[in-house]
Tab-separated table of C-alpha atoms in Angstrom:
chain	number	residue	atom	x	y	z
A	256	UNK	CA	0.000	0.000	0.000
A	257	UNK	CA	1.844	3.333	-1.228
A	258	UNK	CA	1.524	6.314	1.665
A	259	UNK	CA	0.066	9.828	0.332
A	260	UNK	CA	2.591	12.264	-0.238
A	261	UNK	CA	1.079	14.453	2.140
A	262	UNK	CA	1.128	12.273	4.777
A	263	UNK	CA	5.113	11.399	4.368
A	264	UNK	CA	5.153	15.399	4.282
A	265	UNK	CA	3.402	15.745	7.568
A	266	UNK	CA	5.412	12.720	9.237
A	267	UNK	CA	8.851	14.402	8.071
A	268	UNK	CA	7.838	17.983	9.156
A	269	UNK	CA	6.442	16.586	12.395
A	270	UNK	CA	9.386	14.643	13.358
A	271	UNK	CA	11.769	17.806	12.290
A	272	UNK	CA	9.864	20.145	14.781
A	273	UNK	CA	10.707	17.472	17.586
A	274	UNK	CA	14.154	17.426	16.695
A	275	UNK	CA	14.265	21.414	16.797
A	276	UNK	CA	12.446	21.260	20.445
A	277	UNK	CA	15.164	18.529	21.296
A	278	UNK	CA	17.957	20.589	19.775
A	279	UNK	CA	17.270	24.200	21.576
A	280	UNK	CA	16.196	22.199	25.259
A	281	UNK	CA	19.628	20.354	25.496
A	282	UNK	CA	22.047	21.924	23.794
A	283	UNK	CA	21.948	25.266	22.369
A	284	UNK	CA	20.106	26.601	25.801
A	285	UNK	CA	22.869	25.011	27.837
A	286	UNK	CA	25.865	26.441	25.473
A	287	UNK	CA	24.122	29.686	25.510
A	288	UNK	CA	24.129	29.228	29.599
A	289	UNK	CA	27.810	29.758	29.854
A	290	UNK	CA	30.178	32.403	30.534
A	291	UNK	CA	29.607	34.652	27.011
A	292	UNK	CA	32.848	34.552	24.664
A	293	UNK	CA	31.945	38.130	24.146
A	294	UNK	CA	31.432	39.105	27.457
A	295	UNK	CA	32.473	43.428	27.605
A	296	UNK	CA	30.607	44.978	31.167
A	297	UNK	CA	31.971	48.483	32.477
A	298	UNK	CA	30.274	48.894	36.282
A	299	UNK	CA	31.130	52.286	38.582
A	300	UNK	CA	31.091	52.291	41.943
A	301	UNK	CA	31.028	55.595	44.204
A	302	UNK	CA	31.735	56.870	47.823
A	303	UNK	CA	34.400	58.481	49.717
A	304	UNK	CA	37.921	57.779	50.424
A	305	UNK	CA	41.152	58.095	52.355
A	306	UNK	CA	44.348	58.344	49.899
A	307	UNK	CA	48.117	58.832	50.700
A	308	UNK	CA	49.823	61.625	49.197
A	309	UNK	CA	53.180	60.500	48.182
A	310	UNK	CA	54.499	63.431	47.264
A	311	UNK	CA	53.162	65.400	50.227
A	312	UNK	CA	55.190	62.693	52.115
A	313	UNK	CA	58.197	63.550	50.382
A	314	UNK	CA	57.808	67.138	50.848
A	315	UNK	CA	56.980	67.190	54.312
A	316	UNK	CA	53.834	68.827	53.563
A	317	UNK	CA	52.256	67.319	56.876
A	318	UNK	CA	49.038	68.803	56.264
A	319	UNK	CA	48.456	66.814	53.275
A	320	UNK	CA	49.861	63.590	53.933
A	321	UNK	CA	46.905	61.768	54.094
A	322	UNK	CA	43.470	63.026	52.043
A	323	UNK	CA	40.402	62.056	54.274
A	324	UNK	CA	36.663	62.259	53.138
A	325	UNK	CA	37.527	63.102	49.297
A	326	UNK	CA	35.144	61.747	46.367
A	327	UNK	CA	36.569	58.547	44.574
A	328	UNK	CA	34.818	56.456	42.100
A	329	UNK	CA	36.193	53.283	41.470
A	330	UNK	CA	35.693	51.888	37.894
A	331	UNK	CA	35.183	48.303	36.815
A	332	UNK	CA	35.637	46.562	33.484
A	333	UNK	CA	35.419	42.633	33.277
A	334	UNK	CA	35.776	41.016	29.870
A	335	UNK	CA	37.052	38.317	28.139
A	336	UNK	CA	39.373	38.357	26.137
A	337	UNK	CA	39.900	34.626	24.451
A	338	UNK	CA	37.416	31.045	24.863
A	339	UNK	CA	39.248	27.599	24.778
A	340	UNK	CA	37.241	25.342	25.382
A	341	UNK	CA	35.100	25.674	28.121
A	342	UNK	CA	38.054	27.983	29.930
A	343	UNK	CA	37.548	31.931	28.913
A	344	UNK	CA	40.100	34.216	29.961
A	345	UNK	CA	38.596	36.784	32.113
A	346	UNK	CA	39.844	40.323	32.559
A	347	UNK	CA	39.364	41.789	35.610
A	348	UNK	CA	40.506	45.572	35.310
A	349	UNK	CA	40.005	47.628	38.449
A	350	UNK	CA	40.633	51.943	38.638
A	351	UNK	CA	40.614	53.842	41.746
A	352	UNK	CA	39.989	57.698	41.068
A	353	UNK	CA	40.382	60.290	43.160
A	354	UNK	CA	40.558	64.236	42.833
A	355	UNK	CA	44.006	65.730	41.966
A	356	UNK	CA	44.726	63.312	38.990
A	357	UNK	CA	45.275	60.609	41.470
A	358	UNK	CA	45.005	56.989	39.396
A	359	UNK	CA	45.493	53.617	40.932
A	360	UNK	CA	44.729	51.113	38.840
A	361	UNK	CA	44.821	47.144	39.803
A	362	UNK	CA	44.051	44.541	37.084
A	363	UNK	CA	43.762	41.031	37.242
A	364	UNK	CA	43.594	38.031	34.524
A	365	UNK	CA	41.841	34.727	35.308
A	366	UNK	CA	41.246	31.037	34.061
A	367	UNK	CA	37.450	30.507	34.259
A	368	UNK	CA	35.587	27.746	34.015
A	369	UNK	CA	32.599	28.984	31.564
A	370	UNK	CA	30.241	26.757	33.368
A	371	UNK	CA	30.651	26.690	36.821
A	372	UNK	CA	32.603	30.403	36.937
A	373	UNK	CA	35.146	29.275	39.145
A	374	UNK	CA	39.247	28.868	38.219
A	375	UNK	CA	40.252	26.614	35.522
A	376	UNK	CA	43.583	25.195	34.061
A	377	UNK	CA	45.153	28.014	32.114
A	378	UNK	CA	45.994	27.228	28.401
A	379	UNK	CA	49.327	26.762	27.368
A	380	UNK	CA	51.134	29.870	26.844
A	381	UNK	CA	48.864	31.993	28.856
A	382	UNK	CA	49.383	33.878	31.967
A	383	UNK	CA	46.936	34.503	34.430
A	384	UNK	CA	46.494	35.132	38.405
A	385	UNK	CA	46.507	31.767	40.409
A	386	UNK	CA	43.351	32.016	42.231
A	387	UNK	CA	40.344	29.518	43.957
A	388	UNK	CA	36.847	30.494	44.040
A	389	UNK	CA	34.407	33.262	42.554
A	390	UNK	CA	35.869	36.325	40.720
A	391	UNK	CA	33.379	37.986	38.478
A	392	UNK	CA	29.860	36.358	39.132
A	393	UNK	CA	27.985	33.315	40.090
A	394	UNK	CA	27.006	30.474	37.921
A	395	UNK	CA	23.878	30.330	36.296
A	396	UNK	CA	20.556	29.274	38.530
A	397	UNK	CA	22.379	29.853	42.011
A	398	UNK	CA	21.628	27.988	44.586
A	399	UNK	CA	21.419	29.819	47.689
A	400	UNK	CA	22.039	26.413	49.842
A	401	UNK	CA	25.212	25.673	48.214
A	402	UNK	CA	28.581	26.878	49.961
A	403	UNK	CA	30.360	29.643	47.538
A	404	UNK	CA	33.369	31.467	47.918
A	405	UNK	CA	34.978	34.602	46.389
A	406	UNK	CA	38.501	35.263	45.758
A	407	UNK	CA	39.942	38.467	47.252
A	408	UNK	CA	42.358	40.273	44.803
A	409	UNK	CA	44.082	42.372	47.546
A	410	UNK	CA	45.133	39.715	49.889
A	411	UNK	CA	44.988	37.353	47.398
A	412	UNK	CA	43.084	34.430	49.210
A	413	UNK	CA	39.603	33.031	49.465
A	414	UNK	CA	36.968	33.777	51.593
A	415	UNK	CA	33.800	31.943	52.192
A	416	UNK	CA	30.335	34.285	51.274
A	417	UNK	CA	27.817	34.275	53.967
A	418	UNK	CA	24.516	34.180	52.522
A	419	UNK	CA	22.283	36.946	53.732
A	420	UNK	CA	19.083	36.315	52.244
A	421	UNK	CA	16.946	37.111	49.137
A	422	UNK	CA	15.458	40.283	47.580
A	423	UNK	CA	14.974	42.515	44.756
A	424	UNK	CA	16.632	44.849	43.022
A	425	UNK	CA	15.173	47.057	39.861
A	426	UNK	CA	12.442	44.550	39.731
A	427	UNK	CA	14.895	41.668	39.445
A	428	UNK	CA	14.755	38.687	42.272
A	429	UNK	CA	18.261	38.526	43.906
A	430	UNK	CA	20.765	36.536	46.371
A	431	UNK	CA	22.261	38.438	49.021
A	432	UNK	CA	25.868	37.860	50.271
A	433	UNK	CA	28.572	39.432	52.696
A	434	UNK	CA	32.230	39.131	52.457
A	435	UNK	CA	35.039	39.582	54.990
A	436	UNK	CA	38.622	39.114	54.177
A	437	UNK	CA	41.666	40.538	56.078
A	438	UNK	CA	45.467	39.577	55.746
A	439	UNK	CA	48.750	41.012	54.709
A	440	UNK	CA	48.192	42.791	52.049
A	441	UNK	CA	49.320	40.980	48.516
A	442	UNK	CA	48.522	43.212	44.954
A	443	UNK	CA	51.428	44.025	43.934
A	444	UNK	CA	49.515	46.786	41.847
A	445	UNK	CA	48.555	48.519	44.841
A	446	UNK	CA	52.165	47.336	46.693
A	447	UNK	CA	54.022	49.074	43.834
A	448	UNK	CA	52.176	52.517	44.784
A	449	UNK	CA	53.114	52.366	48.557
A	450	UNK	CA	56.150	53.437	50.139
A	451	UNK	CA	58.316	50.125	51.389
A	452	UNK	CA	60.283	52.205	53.356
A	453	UNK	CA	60.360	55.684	55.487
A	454	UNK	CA	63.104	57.635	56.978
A	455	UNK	CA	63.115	57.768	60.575
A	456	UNK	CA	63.101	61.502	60.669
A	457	UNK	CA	60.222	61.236	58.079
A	458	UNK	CA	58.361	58.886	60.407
A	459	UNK	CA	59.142	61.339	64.003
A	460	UNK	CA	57.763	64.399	61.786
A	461	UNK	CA	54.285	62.549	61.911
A	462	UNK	CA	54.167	62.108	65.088
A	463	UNK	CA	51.628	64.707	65.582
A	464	UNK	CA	48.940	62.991	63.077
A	465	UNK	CA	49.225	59.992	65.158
A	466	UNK	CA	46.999	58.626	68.175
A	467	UNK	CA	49.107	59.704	71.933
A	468	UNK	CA	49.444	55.646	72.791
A	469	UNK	CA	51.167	55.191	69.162
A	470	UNK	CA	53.498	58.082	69.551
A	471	UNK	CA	54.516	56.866	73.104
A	472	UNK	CA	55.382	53.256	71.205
A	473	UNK	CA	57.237	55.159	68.048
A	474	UNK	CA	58.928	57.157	70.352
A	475	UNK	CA	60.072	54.200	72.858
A	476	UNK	CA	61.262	52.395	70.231
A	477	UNK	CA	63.173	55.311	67.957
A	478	UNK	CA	66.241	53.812	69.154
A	479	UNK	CA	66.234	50.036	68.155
A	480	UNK	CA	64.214	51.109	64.569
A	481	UNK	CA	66.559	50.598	61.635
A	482	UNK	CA	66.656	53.678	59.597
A	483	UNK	CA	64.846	53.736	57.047
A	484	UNK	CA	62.063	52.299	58.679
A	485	UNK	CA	60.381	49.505	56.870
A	486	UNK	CA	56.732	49.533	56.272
A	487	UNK	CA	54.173	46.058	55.847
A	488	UNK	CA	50.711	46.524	54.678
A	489	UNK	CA	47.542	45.017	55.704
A	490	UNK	CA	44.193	44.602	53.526
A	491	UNK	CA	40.660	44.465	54.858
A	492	UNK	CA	38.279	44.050	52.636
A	493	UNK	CA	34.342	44.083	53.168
A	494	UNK	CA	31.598	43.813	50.359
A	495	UNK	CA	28.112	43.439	50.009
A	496	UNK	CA	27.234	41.849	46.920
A	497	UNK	CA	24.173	40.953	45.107
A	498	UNK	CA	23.513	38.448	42.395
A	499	UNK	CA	20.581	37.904	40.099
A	500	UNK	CA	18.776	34.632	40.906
A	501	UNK	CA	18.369	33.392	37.562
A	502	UNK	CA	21.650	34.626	35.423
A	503	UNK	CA	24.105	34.799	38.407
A	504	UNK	CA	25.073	38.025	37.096
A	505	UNK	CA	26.017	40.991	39.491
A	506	UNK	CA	23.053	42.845	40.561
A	507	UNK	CA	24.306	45.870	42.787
A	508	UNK	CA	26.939	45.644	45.652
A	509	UNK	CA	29.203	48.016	47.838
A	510	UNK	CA	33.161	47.162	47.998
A	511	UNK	CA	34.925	48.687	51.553
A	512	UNK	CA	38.467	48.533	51.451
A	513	UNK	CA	41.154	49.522	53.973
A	514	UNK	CA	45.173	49.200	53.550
A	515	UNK	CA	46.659	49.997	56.812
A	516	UNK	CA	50.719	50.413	57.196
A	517	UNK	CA	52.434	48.704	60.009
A	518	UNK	CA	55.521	48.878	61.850
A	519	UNK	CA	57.152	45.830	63.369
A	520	UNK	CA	57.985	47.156	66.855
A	521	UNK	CA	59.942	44.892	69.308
A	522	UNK	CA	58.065	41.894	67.310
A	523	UNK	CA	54.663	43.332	67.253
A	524	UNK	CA	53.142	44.569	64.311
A	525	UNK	CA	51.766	47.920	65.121
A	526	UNK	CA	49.272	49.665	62.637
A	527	UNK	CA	50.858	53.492	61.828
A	528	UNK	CA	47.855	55.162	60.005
A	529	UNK	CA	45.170	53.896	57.572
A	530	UNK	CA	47.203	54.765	53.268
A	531	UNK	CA	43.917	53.895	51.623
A	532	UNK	CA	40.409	53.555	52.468
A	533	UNK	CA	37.499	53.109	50.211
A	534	UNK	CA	33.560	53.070	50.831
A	535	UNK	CA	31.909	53.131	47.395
A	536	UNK	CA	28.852	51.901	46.361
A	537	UNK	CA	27.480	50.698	42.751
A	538	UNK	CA	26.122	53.116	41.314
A	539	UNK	CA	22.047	54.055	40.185
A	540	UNK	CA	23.337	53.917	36.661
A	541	UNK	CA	25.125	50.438	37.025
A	542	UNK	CA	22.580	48.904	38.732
A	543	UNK	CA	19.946	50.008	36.108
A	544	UNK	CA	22.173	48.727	33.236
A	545	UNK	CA	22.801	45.570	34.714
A	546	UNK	CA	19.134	44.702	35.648
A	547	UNK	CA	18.183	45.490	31.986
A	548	UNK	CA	21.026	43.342	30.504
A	549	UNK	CA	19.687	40.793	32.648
A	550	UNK	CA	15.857	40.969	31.691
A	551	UNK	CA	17.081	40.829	28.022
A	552	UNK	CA	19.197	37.533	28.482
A	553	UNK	CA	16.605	36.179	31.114
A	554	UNK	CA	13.842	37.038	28.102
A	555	UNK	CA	15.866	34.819	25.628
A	556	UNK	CA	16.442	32.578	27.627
A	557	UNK	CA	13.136	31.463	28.315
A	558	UNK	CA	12.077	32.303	24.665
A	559	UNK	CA	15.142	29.661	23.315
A	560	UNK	CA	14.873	27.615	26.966
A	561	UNK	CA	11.041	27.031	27.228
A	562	UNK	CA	8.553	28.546	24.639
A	563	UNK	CA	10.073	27.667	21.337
A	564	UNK	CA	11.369	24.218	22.358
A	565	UNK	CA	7.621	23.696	23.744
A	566	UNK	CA	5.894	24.841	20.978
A	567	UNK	CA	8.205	23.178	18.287
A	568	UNK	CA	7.458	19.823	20.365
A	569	UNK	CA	3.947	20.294	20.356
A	570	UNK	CA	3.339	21.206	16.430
A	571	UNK	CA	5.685	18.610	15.745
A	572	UNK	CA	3.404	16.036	17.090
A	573	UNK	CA	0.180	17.653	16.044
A	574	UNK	CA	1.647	17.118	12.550
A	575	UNK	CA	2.441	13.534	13.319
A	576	UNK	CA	-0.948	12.429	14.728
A	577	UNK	CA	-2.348	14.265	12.019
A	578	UNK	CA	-0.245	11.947	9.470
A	579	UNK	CA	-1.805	8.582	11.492
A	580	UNK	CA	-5.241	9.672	11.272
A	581	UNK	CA	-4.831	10.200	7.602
A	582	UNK	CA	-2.952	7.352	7.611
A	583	UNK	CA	-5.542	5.110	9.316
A	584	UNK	CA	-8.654	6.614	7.578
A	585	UNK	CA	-7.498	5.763	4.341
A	586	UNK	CA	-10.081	3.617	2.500
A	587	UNK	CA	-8.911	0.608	1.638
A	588	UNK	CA	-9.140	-0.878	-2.500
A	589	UNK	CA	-10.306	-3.803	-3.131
A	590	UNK	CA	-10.106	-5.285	-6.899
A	591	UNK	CA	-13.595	-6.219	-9.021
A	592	UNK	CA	-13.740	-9.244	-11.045
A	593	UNK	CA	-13.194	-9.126	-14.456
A	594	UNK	CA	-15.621	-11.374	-16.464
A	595	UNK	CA	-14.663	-11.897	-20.101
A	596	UNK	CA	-18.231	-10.306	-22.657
A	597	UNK	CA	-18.040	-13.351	-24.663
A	598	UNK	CA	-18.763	-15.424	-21.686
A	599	UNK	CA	-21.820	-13.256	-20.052
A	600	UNK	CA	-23.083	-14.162	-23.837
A	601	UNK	CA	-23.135	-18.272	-22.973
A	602	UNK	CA	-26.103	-18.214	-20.087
């Protein structure tokens, strides 16, 4: 029994739509689920600061040794330069600005897993930052039970995140975390714009800026201090960050930061005077941008995740049951028998 062409046409369409359904569910909605290979997002955070004038230092300008209170904006600018694999190579460019020209920038490259957003092997031939943990967002669907932790650039170590509940932000649902990392301090960007070193006149001369119980310590010890006087740096870092629930994608945050210079005295490490402190916030504009970046890829998500797959699957088999009911009410032919006229003639 031959089939109707328009039922092999309905079969083969049917069955194509399925495939397309099957096709966008498992794998282009979970490649499209990673890390971007074009990934380009600038974010601004903005506050108040406490900066270190090196060349007030220098000069003995006492009055404006340290800058307390000024506006600084600290921009942000993660991309990605190159995919292999499921590894992309994340740039992580960080710019502290402050009035008077003052610049301090602090960038960082990483090996991250596309998938999961945590470190990866590097390639071959490709230098990045050694690191463990989250750098520049959250996988995708985070779970809010699991046990994350973020890498901090200054110190460079890794620091559990302490969930703090959900909420919303520009109409977005978000996770809420805290972060709390202090230790030596370990960016070598920021390092490079410290002094190592001060003279011990340099030191006595700010004397006066210091608390009385310091000065009482300095002075005590002027004697057994090598000259210069060598300085260590601490990092404390605090954040408050927010990711989207769906995407994983930052949502809004505030970064604190505090470098604090030390002097070993008689084997104790004695904090001098707070060289930079930061309390910025992400800005309205940042926040805005971000949540609207993230209703666009949440939008196409679901359109490529759930509502074309669905309704691919389900005209796909309306076109196949269709075929079977053609199929089956098909009226069958049966053959009539042939009588020869010469033989009608004999009766």
């Amino acid at each position: 029994m031959s089939v109707p062409r328009s039922t092999k046409l309905s079969f083969t369409v049917g069955v194509l739509f399925v495939l397309l359904a099957v096709t966008l569910r498992f794998f282009l909605v979970p490649a499209a689920s990673k890390m971007p290979d074009d990934l380009d997002v600038n974010l601004r955070y903005e506050g108040t600061g406490t900066m270190l004038n090196p060349s007030a230092l220098q000069a003995g300008d006492l009055a404006n040794v340290v800058a307390t209170n000024v506006p600084v904006a600290v921009d942000r600018h993660v991309y990605v330069s190159s995919v292999h694999g499921n590894t992309a190579i994340t740039h992580d460019d960080l710019t502290v600005e402050a009035p008077g020209g003052v610049s301090m920038p602090s960038n960082h490259t990483y090996a991250i897993d596309r998938t999961t957003i945590n470190s990866a092997p590097a390639p071959e031939g490709v230098e990045v930052e050694p690191h463990a943990g989250l750098t520049v967002g959250w996988p995708m669907n985070p779970n809010p039970d699991a046990s994350y932790a973020l890498y901090d650039f200054a110190t460079r170590t890794t620091a559990p995140m302490t969930f703090a509940g959900e909420g919303s932000v520009s109409g977005r649902d978000v996770l809420n975390y805290t972060v709390e990392v202090a230790g030596p301090l370990a960016d070598p960007s920021i390092l490079n714009g410290l002094p190592p070193a001060m003279p011990k006149a340099q030191l006595a001369s700010l004397a006066p800026l210091l608390p009385a119980d310091l000065q009482a310590k300095l002075g005590a010890a002027s004697g057994s201090l090598p000259d210069p006087v060598p300085f260590n740096y601490t990092a404390v870092s605090k954040l408050a960050l927010s990711t989207d629930k769906t995407l994983g994608t930052p949502a809004d945050g505030s970064l604190n930061l505090q470098v604090i210079a030390n002097v070993e005295i008689g084997g104790e490490n004695v904090s001098v005077m707070p060289v930079l402190a930061l309390d910025t916030q992400l800005t309205d504009q940042s926040v805005a941008d971000a949540a609207a970046t993230a209703s666009t890829v949440g939008k196409l998500l679901t359109l490529m995740g759930v509502v074309i797959p669905l309704g691919s699957a389900l005209l796909g088999l309306i076109l196949i049951v269709v075929g079977l009911l053609r199929l089956r009410k098909r009226p069958s032919t049966e053959s009539t028998p042939h009588r020869d006229p010469e033989t009608l003639g004999a009766y």
